[in-house]
């Protein structure tokens, strides 16, 4: 019977890297990291850190795998897309196939003010695999308030950008972007995205994470670094100390944590709307038979899919739904109310 490889063998090449060494590797084993969002950047971050031997990884994602993800979301395969597996679950399964010696805690959930403490509490470092500024400001508020370091990472088109935030020591996201660059930001839905841009930013962020986790804090980059892999334009904005007038660092006003904001309704320009008004545990088998006469329906342990032209509803066990085929919340809500309940 085969056994898992000895830890000494598995990490031997990383331990040889003298900045990490045996002591650094031990620290990685004891490290607890949470990754928010497991799309392209989150997949790459999770893969790198899992292979590096970070002992505990929590992966939070609210979405499910689709065929259009496979070009860049490296933890997923065609079978995950066929089954519409939640990304957090698919990521945990994928990681277990190459490193069964670490703990992966998948959370199929939306990070919102009401869930931020329970989802982010108890971790040494928070990594950004999200696709929107709203969630990043929420992470930033939580991180500064609780003095937990986090690393911002984003990619769109060929462009990628990253910033490491050490609360109280370096500028936070709001020091640099007091307002979300609304209106001018392109998304991967409009500008497309190169998988190489994703891997670049994930490599930079994962390396900063390793530096932090092994105790090489002084080696961490103190700048906002951006790089376009296609045009090869790159820029570095020095970010050494927090800005006094920052509402988060200076004012300690955590407006995003206090946010009575309801769960995000829109899904990053995806012709989809998310419905999650309240916790509503759903019995998939019972609902399946009830929906049968009204369209096509199938379910597994993690999701129920219901097709009724021109809409496609994906329902999670806690009652959250993503409705594809509309960007109008009213249309999505009425569909939900009619077929799931109000
Ligand atoms: Zn700040």
Tab-separated table of C-alpha atoms and ligand atoms in Angstrom:
chain	number	residue	atom	x	y	z
A	1	UNK	CA	0.000	0.000	0.000
A	2	UNK	CA	1.332	3.405	-0.906
A	3	UNK	CA	1.633	6.072	1.684
A	4	UNK	CA	1.789	9.827	1.259
A	5	UNK	CA	5.326	11.138	0.687
A	6	UNK	CA	7.308	12.132	3.738
A	7	UNK	CA	7.080	15.837	4.441
A	8	UNK	CA	10.868	16.126	4.244
A	9	UNK	CA	10.779	14.873	0.662
A	10	UNK	CA	7.795	16.875	-0.420
A	11	UNK	CA	9.225	20.242	0.601
A	12	UNK	CA	12.928	19.480	0.190
A	13	UNK	CA	13.520	21.929	-2.687
A	14	UNK	CA	11.794	24.715	-0.842
A	15	UNK	CA	13.687	24.002	2.373
A	16	UNK	CA	16.934	24.219	0.391
A	17	UNK	CA	16.002	27.802	-0.457
A	18	UNK	CA	17.858	29.311	2.456
A	19	UNK	CA	15.448	32.191	3.111
A	20	UNK	CA	12.892	29.542	4.009
A	21	UNK	CA	14.899	26.634	5.396
A	22	UNK	CA	13.604	24.070	7.886
A	23	UNK	CA	12.445	26.731	10.326
A	24	UNK	CA	10.463	28.601	7.654
A	25	UNK	CA	8.903	25.363	6.474
A	26	UNK	CA	7.795	24.590	10.018
A	27	UNK	CA	6.189	28.018	10.242
A	28	UNK	CA	4.343	27.374	6.974
A	29	UNK	CA	2.956	24.136	8.393
A	30	UNK	CA	1.546	26.077	11.318
A	31	UNK	CA	0.206	28.932	9.165
A	32	UNK	CA	-3.482	29.651	8.670
A	33	UNK	CA	-4.391	31.557	5.503
A	34	UNK	CA	-7.788	32.515	4.140
A	35	UNK	CA	-8.337	33.129	0.427
A	36	UNK	CA	-11.395	35.199	-0.459
A	37	UNK	CA	-12.671	34.278	-3.907
A	38	UNK	CA	-11.502	31.269	-5.851
A	39	UNK	CA	-11.669	32.294	-9.484
A	40	UNK	CA	-8.522	32.675	-11.527
A	41	UNK	CA	-6.337	34.516	-9.015
A	42	UNK	CA	-7.709	32.559	-6.064
A	43	UNK	CA	-7.056	29.242	-7.831
A	44	UNK	CA	-3.463	30.157	-8.545
A	45	UNK	CA	-2.890	31.472	-5.020
A	46	UNK	CA	-4.440	28.379	-3.440
A	47	UNK	CA	-2.430	26.066	-5.648
A	48	UNK	CA	0.886	27.784	-4.905
A	49	UNK	CA	0.316	27.995	-1.158
A	50	UNK	CA	-1.047	24.454	-0.881
A	51	UNK	CA	1.967	23.082	-2.732
A	52	UNK	CA	4.228	25.185	-0.506
A	53	UNK	CA	2.799	23.465	2.557
A	54	UNK	CA	0.724	26.194	4.198
A	55	UNK	CA	-0.907	24.073	6.895
A	56	UNK	CA	-4.434	25.451	6.856
A	57	UNK	CA	-6.181	27.104	3.939
A	58	UNK	CA	-9.739	28.362	4.056
A	59	UNK	CA	-11.177	28.981	0.603
A	60	UNK	CA	-14.282	31.155	0.399
A	61	UNK	CA	-16.256	31.406	-2.825
A	62	UNK	CA	-19.916	32.010	-3.651
A	63	UNK	CA	-19.891	30.838	-7.265
A	64	UNK	CA	-19.908	27.584	-9.237
A	65	UNK	CA	-17.620	26.317	-12.010
A	66	UNK	CA	-18.597	27.059	-15.636
A	67	UNK	CA	-16.879	26.096	-18.898
A	68	UNK	CA	-15.716	29.696	-19.510
A	69	UNK	CA	-13.670	29.503	-16.288
A	70	UNK	CA	-11.372	26.743	-17.497
A	71	UNK	CA	-9.114	28.997	-19.598
A	72	UNK	CA	-7.598	30.502	-16.446
A	73	UNK	CA	-9.022	28.999	-13.251
A	74	UNK	CA	-6.362	26.384	-12.862
A	75	UNK	CA	-7.822	24.268	-10.053
A	76	UNK	CA	-10.889	23.238	-12.069
A	77	UNK	CA	-11.575	20.734	-14.834
A	78	UNK	CA	-14.307	19.884	-17.327
A	79	UNK	CA	-16.005	17.546	-14.911
A	80	UNK	CA	-16.326	20.321	-12.303
A	81	UNK	CA	-17.991	22.511	-14.955
A	82	UNK	CA	-20.340	19.713	-16.046
A	83	UNK	CA	-21.427	19.232	-12.444
A	84	UNK	CA	-21.579	22.991	-11.742
A	85	UNK	CA	-19.607	22.291	-8.583
A	86	UNK	CA	-19.198	25.202	-6.191
A	87	UNK	CA	-15.693	26.552	-6.743
A	88	UNK	CA	-14.712	26.195	-3.084
A	89	UNK	CA	-15.635	22.494	-3.118
A	90	UNK	CA	-13.953	21.834	-6.467
A	91	UNK	CA	-10.820	23.641	-5.242
A	92	UNK	CA	-10.631	21.559	-2.059
A	93	UNK	CA	-11.021	18.323	-4.046
A	94	UNK	CA	-8.386	19.366	-6.527
A	95	UNK	CA	-5.889	20.326	-3.812
A	96	UNK	CA	-6.477	17.036	-1.972
A	97	UNK	CA	-5.186	15.225	-5.058
A	98	UNK	CA	-1.768	16.902	-4.879
A	99	UNK	CA	-1.426	17.666	-1.176
A	100	UNK	CA	-3.462	15.579	1.216
A	101	UNK	CA	-1.272	16.595	4.155
A	102	UNK	CA	-2.679	20.068	4.629
A	103	UNK	CA	-6.077	21.122	5.832
A	104	UNK	CA	-8.383	22.810	3.330
A	105	UNK	CA	-11.624	24.292	4.574
A	106	UNK	CA	-13.983	25.151	1.693
A	107	UNK	CA	-16.703	27.708	2.422
A	108	UNK	CA	-19.441	28.129	-0.171
A	109	UNK	CA	-20.444	31.577	0.991
A	110	UNK	CA	-20.632	35.256	0.156
A	111	UNK	CA	-18.344	37.521	2.172
A	112	UNK	CA	-20.592	40.318	3.472
A	113	UNK	CA	-20.603	42.438	6.645
A	114	UNK	CA	-22.817	39.893	8.412
A	115	UNK	CA	-20.431	36.993	7.699
A	116	UNK	CA	-17.044	38.706	7.747
A	117	UNK	CA	-16.137	37.940	11.376
A	118	UNK	CA	-16.993	34.271	11.210
A	119	UNK	CA	-15.367	33.765	7.798
A	120	UNK	CA	-12.150	35.745	8.332
A	121	UNK	CA	-11.603	35.329	12.082
A	122	UNK	CA	-8.631	33.306	13.293
A	123	UNK	CA	-6.321	33.571	10.277
A	124	UNK	CA	-2.784	34.958	10.068
A	125	UNK	CA	-3.184	36.360	6.578
A	126	UNK	CA	-5.977	37.200	4.142
A	127	UNK	CA	-5.491	36.896	0.384
A	128	UNK	CA	-7.586	38.611	-2.249
A	129	UNK	CA	-8.983	36.420	-4.988
A	130	UNK	CA	-12.101	38.569	-5.445
A	131	UNK	CA	-13.263	40.387	-8.537
A	132	UNK	CA	-14.730	43.549	-7.027
A	133	UNK	CA	-13.824	46.597	-4.972
A	134	UNK	CA	-16.836	46.292	-2.689
A	135	UNK	CA	-15.500	43.052	-1.216
A	136	UNK	CA	-11.936	44.379	-1.155
A	137	UNK	CA	-12.980	47.403	0.927
A	138	UNK	CA	-14.762	45.035	3.289
A	139	UNK	CA	-11.597	42.926	3.636
A	140	UNK	CA	-9.543	46.109	4.081
A	141	UNK	CA	-11.796	47.387	6.883
A	142	UNK	CA	-11.700	44.024	8.640
A	143	UNK	CA	-7.931	43.703	8.239
A	144	UNK	CA	-7.085	47.203	9.510
A	145	UNK	CA	-9.549	46.993	12.399
A	146	UNK	CA	-8.197	43.625	13.552
A	147	UNK	CA	-4.544	44.187	12.510
A	148	UNK	CA	-4.459	41.236	10.140
A	149	UNK	CA	-2.259	41.613	7.056
A	150	UNK	CA	-3.855	41.137	3.664
A	151	UNK	CA	-2.681	41.169	0.075
A	152	UNK	CA	-4.618	42.886	-2.695
A	153	UNK	CA	-4.298	41.241	-6.105
A	154	UNK	CA	-6.222	41.919	-9.305
A	155	UNK	CA	-5.946	41.147	-12.995
A	156	UNK	CA	-7.901	42.214	-16.072
A	157	UNK	CA	-6.922	41.989	-19.717
A	158	UNK	CA	-3.119	41.738	-19.640
A	159	UNK	CA	-2.886	44.011	-16.624
A	160	UNK	CA	-2.275	42.971	-13.050
A	161	UNK	CA	-1.744	44.890	-9.830
A	162	UNK	CA	-0.913	44.011	-6.251
A	163	UNK	CA	-0.340	45.632	-2.851
A	164	UNK	CA	0.572	44.091	0.486
A	165	UNK	CA	-1.174	45.737	3.415
A	166	UNK	CA	0.455	45.497	6.843
A	167	UNK	CA	-2.014	47.390	9.056
A	168	UNK	CA	-0.471	50.259	10.993
A	169	UNK	CA	2.775	49.827	9.096
A	170	UNK	CA	2.055	50.271	5.386
A	171	UNK	CA	-0.759	52.027	3.490
A	172	UNK	CA	-4.099	50.260	3.263
A	173	UNK	CA	-6.235	49.965	0.137
A	174	UNK	CA	-8.220	53.083	1.108
A	175	UNK	CA	-4.993	55.095	1.588
A	176	UNK	CA	-4.289	54.515	-2.088
A	177	UNK	CA	-7.814	54.321	-3.501
A	178	UNK	CA	-10.063	56.393	-1.183
A	179	UNK	CA	-12.936	55.754	-3.575
A	180	UNK	CA	-13.486	52.731	-5.722
A	181	UNK	CA	-12.424	53.604	-9.284
A	182	UNK	CA	-16.058	53.207	-10.343
A	183	UNK	CA	-17.164	53.607	-13.920
A	184	UNK	CA	-13.703	53.449	-15.385
A	185	UNK	CA	-12.840	49.956	-14.289
A	186	UNK	CA	-12.980	47.292	-16.875
A	187	UNK	CA	-13.887	43.829	-15.777
A	188	UNK	CA	-12.881	40.457	-17.117
A	189	UNK	CA	-16.341	40.396	-18.719
A	190	UNK	CA	-15.625	43.435	-20.872
A	191	UNK	CA	-11.861	43.396	-21.349
A	192	UNK	CA	-11.237	39.665	-21.224
A	193	UNK	CA	-8.310	38.302	-19.310
A	194	UNK	CA	-5.029	36.555	-20.019
A	195	UNK	CA	-4.242	33.587	-17.825
A	196	UNK	CA	-0.610	34.700	-17.785
A	197	UNK	CA	-1.574	38.036	-16.184
A	198	UNK	CA	-3.397	36.091	-13.486
A	199	UNK	CA	-0.453	33.804	-12.856
A	200	UNK	CA	1.937	36.757	-12.647
A	201	UNK	CA	-0.049	38.569	-9.996
A	202	UNK	CA	-0.713	35.346	-8.100
A	203	UNK	CA	3.024	34.559	-8.097
A	204	UNK	CA	3.860	38.001	-6.754
A	205	UNK	CA	1.186	37.833	-4.073
A	206	UNK	CA	1.974	34.239	-3.077
A	207	UNK	CA	5.647	35.140	-2.657
A	208	UNK	CA	4.738	38.082	-0.423
A	209	UNK	CA	2.549	35.675	1.534
A	210	UNK	CA	5.466	33.258	1.988
A	211	UNK	CA	7.740	36.085	3.140
A	212	UNK	CA	5.192	37.117	5.728
A	213	UNK	CA	4.474	33.585	6.906
A	214	UNK	CA	8.114	32.567	7.369
A	215	UNK	CA	8.823	35.778	9.271
A	216	UNK	CA	10.674	37.693	6.543
A	217	UNK	CA	8.410	40.714	6.985
A	218	UNK	CA	11.204	43.187	6.244
A	219	UNK	CA	11.593	41.629	2.788
A	220	UNK	CA	8.007	42.415	1.816
A	221	UNK	CA	7.498	44.855	-1.058
A	222	UNK	CA	6.352	48.301	0.085
A	223	UNK	CA	4.750	49.454	-3.148
A	224	UNK	CA	1.704	49.152	-5.355
A	225	UNK	CA	3.093	47.189	-8.265
A	226	UNK	CA	1.353	46.937	-11.625
A	227	UNK	CA	2.416	45.076	-14.710
A	228	UNK	CA	0.857	44.602	-18.133
A	229	UNK	CA	2.180	41.381	-19.594
A	230	UNK	CA	1.044	42.327	-23.109
A	231	UNK	CA	2.326	45.904	-23.431
A	232	UNK	CA	5.071	45.212	-20.900
A	233	UNK	CA	4.290	48.516	-19.212
A	234	UNK	CA	4.932	48.390	-15.523
A	235	UNK	CA	4.798	50.861	-12.688
A	236	UNK	CA	5.550	50.959	-9.012
A	237	UNK	CA	3.982	53.431	-6.640
A	238	UNK	CA	5.907	53.691	-3.404
A	239	UNK	CA	3.711	52.853	-0.457
A	240	UNK	CA	5.745	53.105	2.707
A	241	UNK	CA	3.564	54.546	5.448
A	242	UNK	CA	-0.202	54.860	5.983
A	243	UNK	CA	-1.814	58.150	4.968
A	244	UNK	CA	-2.818	60.213	8.044
A	245	UNK	CA	-5.987	61.425	6.409
A	246	UNK	CA	-7.101	57.898	5.444
A	247	UNK	CA	-10.611	57.259	6.789
A	248	UNK	CA	-9.662	53.673	7.630
A	249	UNK	CA	-6.082	53.904	8.971
A	250	UNK	CA	-6.332	57.438	10.340
A	251	UNK	CA	-10.028	57.830	11.105
A	252	UNK	CA	-10.692	54.198	11.980
A	253	UNK	CA	-14.066	54.546	10.318
A	254	UNK	CA	-15.026	51.104	9.123
A	255	UNK	CA	-17.988	52.000	6.972
A	256	UNK	CA	-17.865	48.772	4.990
A	257	UNK	CA	-17.947	46.601	8.113
A	258	UNK	CA	-20.855	48.600	9.445
A	259	UNK	CA	-22.463	48.333	6.039
A	260	UNK	CA	-26.022	47.294	6.293
A	261	UNK	CA	-25.334	46.434	2.707
A	262	UNK	CA	-27.373	43.498	1.579
A	263	UNK	CA	-25.577	40.672	-0.172
A	264	UNK	CA	-24.232	41.687	-3.554
A	265	UNK	CA	-26.975	41.505	-6.051
A	266	UNK	CA	-25.109	41.731	-9.312
A	267	UNK	CA	-22.464	39.293	-10.437
A	268	UNK	CA	-19.683	41.316	-12.044
A	269	UNK	CA	-21.467	42.042	-15.333
A	270	UNK	CA	-22.307	38.411	-15.891
A	271	UNK	CA	-25.915	38.769	-16.947
A	272	UNK	CA	-26.719	37.202	-13.600
A	273	UNK	CA	-28.320	38.277	-10.354
A	274	UNK	CA	-27.711	36.792	-6.930
A	275	UNK	CA	-30.606	36.348	-4.533
A	276	UNK	CA	-29.901	35.830	-0.870
A	277	UNK	CA	-32.427	37.672	1.193
A	278	UNK	CA	-32.249	35.344	4.143
A	279	UNK	CA	-31.158	31.908	5.262
A	280	UNK	CA	-33.544	29.330	3.803
A	281	UNK	CA	-32.314	25.739	3.963
A	282	UNK	CA	-33.517	23.914	0.875
A	283	UNK	CA	-34.301	20.227	0.468
A	284	UNK	CA	-32.972	19.568	-3.035
A	285	UNK	CA	-34.851	16.285	-3.565
A	286	UNK	CA	-38.178	17.763	-2.572
A	287	UNK	CA	-37.682	20.925	-4.602
A	288	UNK	CA	-36.520	18.923	-7.625
A	289	UNK	CA	-39.767	17.013	-7.830
A	290	UNK	CA	-41.740	20.195	-7.338
A	291	UNK	CA	-39.854	21.948	-10.164
A	292	UNK	CA	-39.979	19.016	-12.592
A	293	UNK	CA	-43.200	20.108	-14.341
A	294	UNK	CA	-41.872	23.646	-14.896
A	295	UNK	CA	-38.584	23.084	-16.680
A	296	UNK	CA	-35.420	21.025	-16.590
A	297	UNK	CA	-33.972	20.345	-13.201
A	298	UNK	CA	-31.063	18.384	-11.784
A	299	UNK	CA	-29.141	18.435	-8.563
A	300	UNK	CA	-26.193	16.970	-6.708
A	301	UNK	CA	-25.105	17.313	-3.100
A	302	UNK	CA	-23.948	20.911	-3.586
A	303	UNK	CA	-26.160	22.667	-6.149
A	304	UNK	CA	-29.538	22.439	-7.778
A	305	UNK	CA	-29.851	23.701	-11.355
A	306	UNK	CA	-33.174	24.694	-12.854
A	307	UNK	CA	-33.570	25.738	-16.475
A	308	UNK	CA	-36.624	27.602	-17.593
A	309	UNK	CA	-36.086	29.563	-20.765
A	310	UNK	CA	-34.544	32.107	-20.891
A	311	UNK	CA	-33.342	31.692	-17.299
A	312	UNK	CA	-31.021	29.357	-15.508
A	313	UNK	CA	-31.191	29.216	-11.727
A	314	UNK	CA	-28.427	27.738	-9.595
A	315	UNK	CA	-29.481	27.159	-6.009
A	316	UNK	CA	-27.227	26.419	-3.028
A	317	UNK	CA	-28.303	24.455	0.079
A	318	UNK	CA	-28.591	27.619	2.207
A	319	UNK	CA	-31.166	29.079	-0.172
A	320	UNK	CA	-28.825	31.433	-2.007
A	321	UNK	CA	-29.418	31.493	-5.763
A	322	UNK	CA	-27.670	32.810	-8.840
A	323	UNK	CA	-30.088	33.536	-11.646
A	324	UNK	CA	-28.616	33.768	-15.094
A	325	UNK	CA	-30.317	35.404	-18.060
A	326	UNK	CA	-31.165	38.738	-16.480
A	327	UNK	CA	-29.509	41.705	-14.798
A	328	UNK	CA	-32.820	42.943	-13.423
A	329	UNK	CA	-33.124	42.135	-9.688
A	330	UNK	CA	-36.919	42.403	-9.880
A	331	UNK	CA	-37.124	39.727	-12.557
A	332	UNK	CA	-34.757	37.476	-10.612
A	333	UNK	CA	-36.650	38.003	-7.364
A	334	UNK	CA	-39.987	37.159	-8.891
A	335	UNK	CA	-38.574	34.010	-10.473
A	336	UNK	CA	-37.129	33.026	-7.115
A	337	UNK	CA	-40.350	33.789	-5.291
A	338	UNK	CA	-42.373	31.780	-7.762
A	339	UNK	CA	-40.226	28.655	-7.805
A	340	UNK	CA	-38.375	28.586	-4.482
A	341	UNK	CA	-40.486	30.716	-2.181
A	342	UNK	CA	-40.768	34.285	-1.003
B	1	LIG	ZN1	-5.425	53.586	5.024
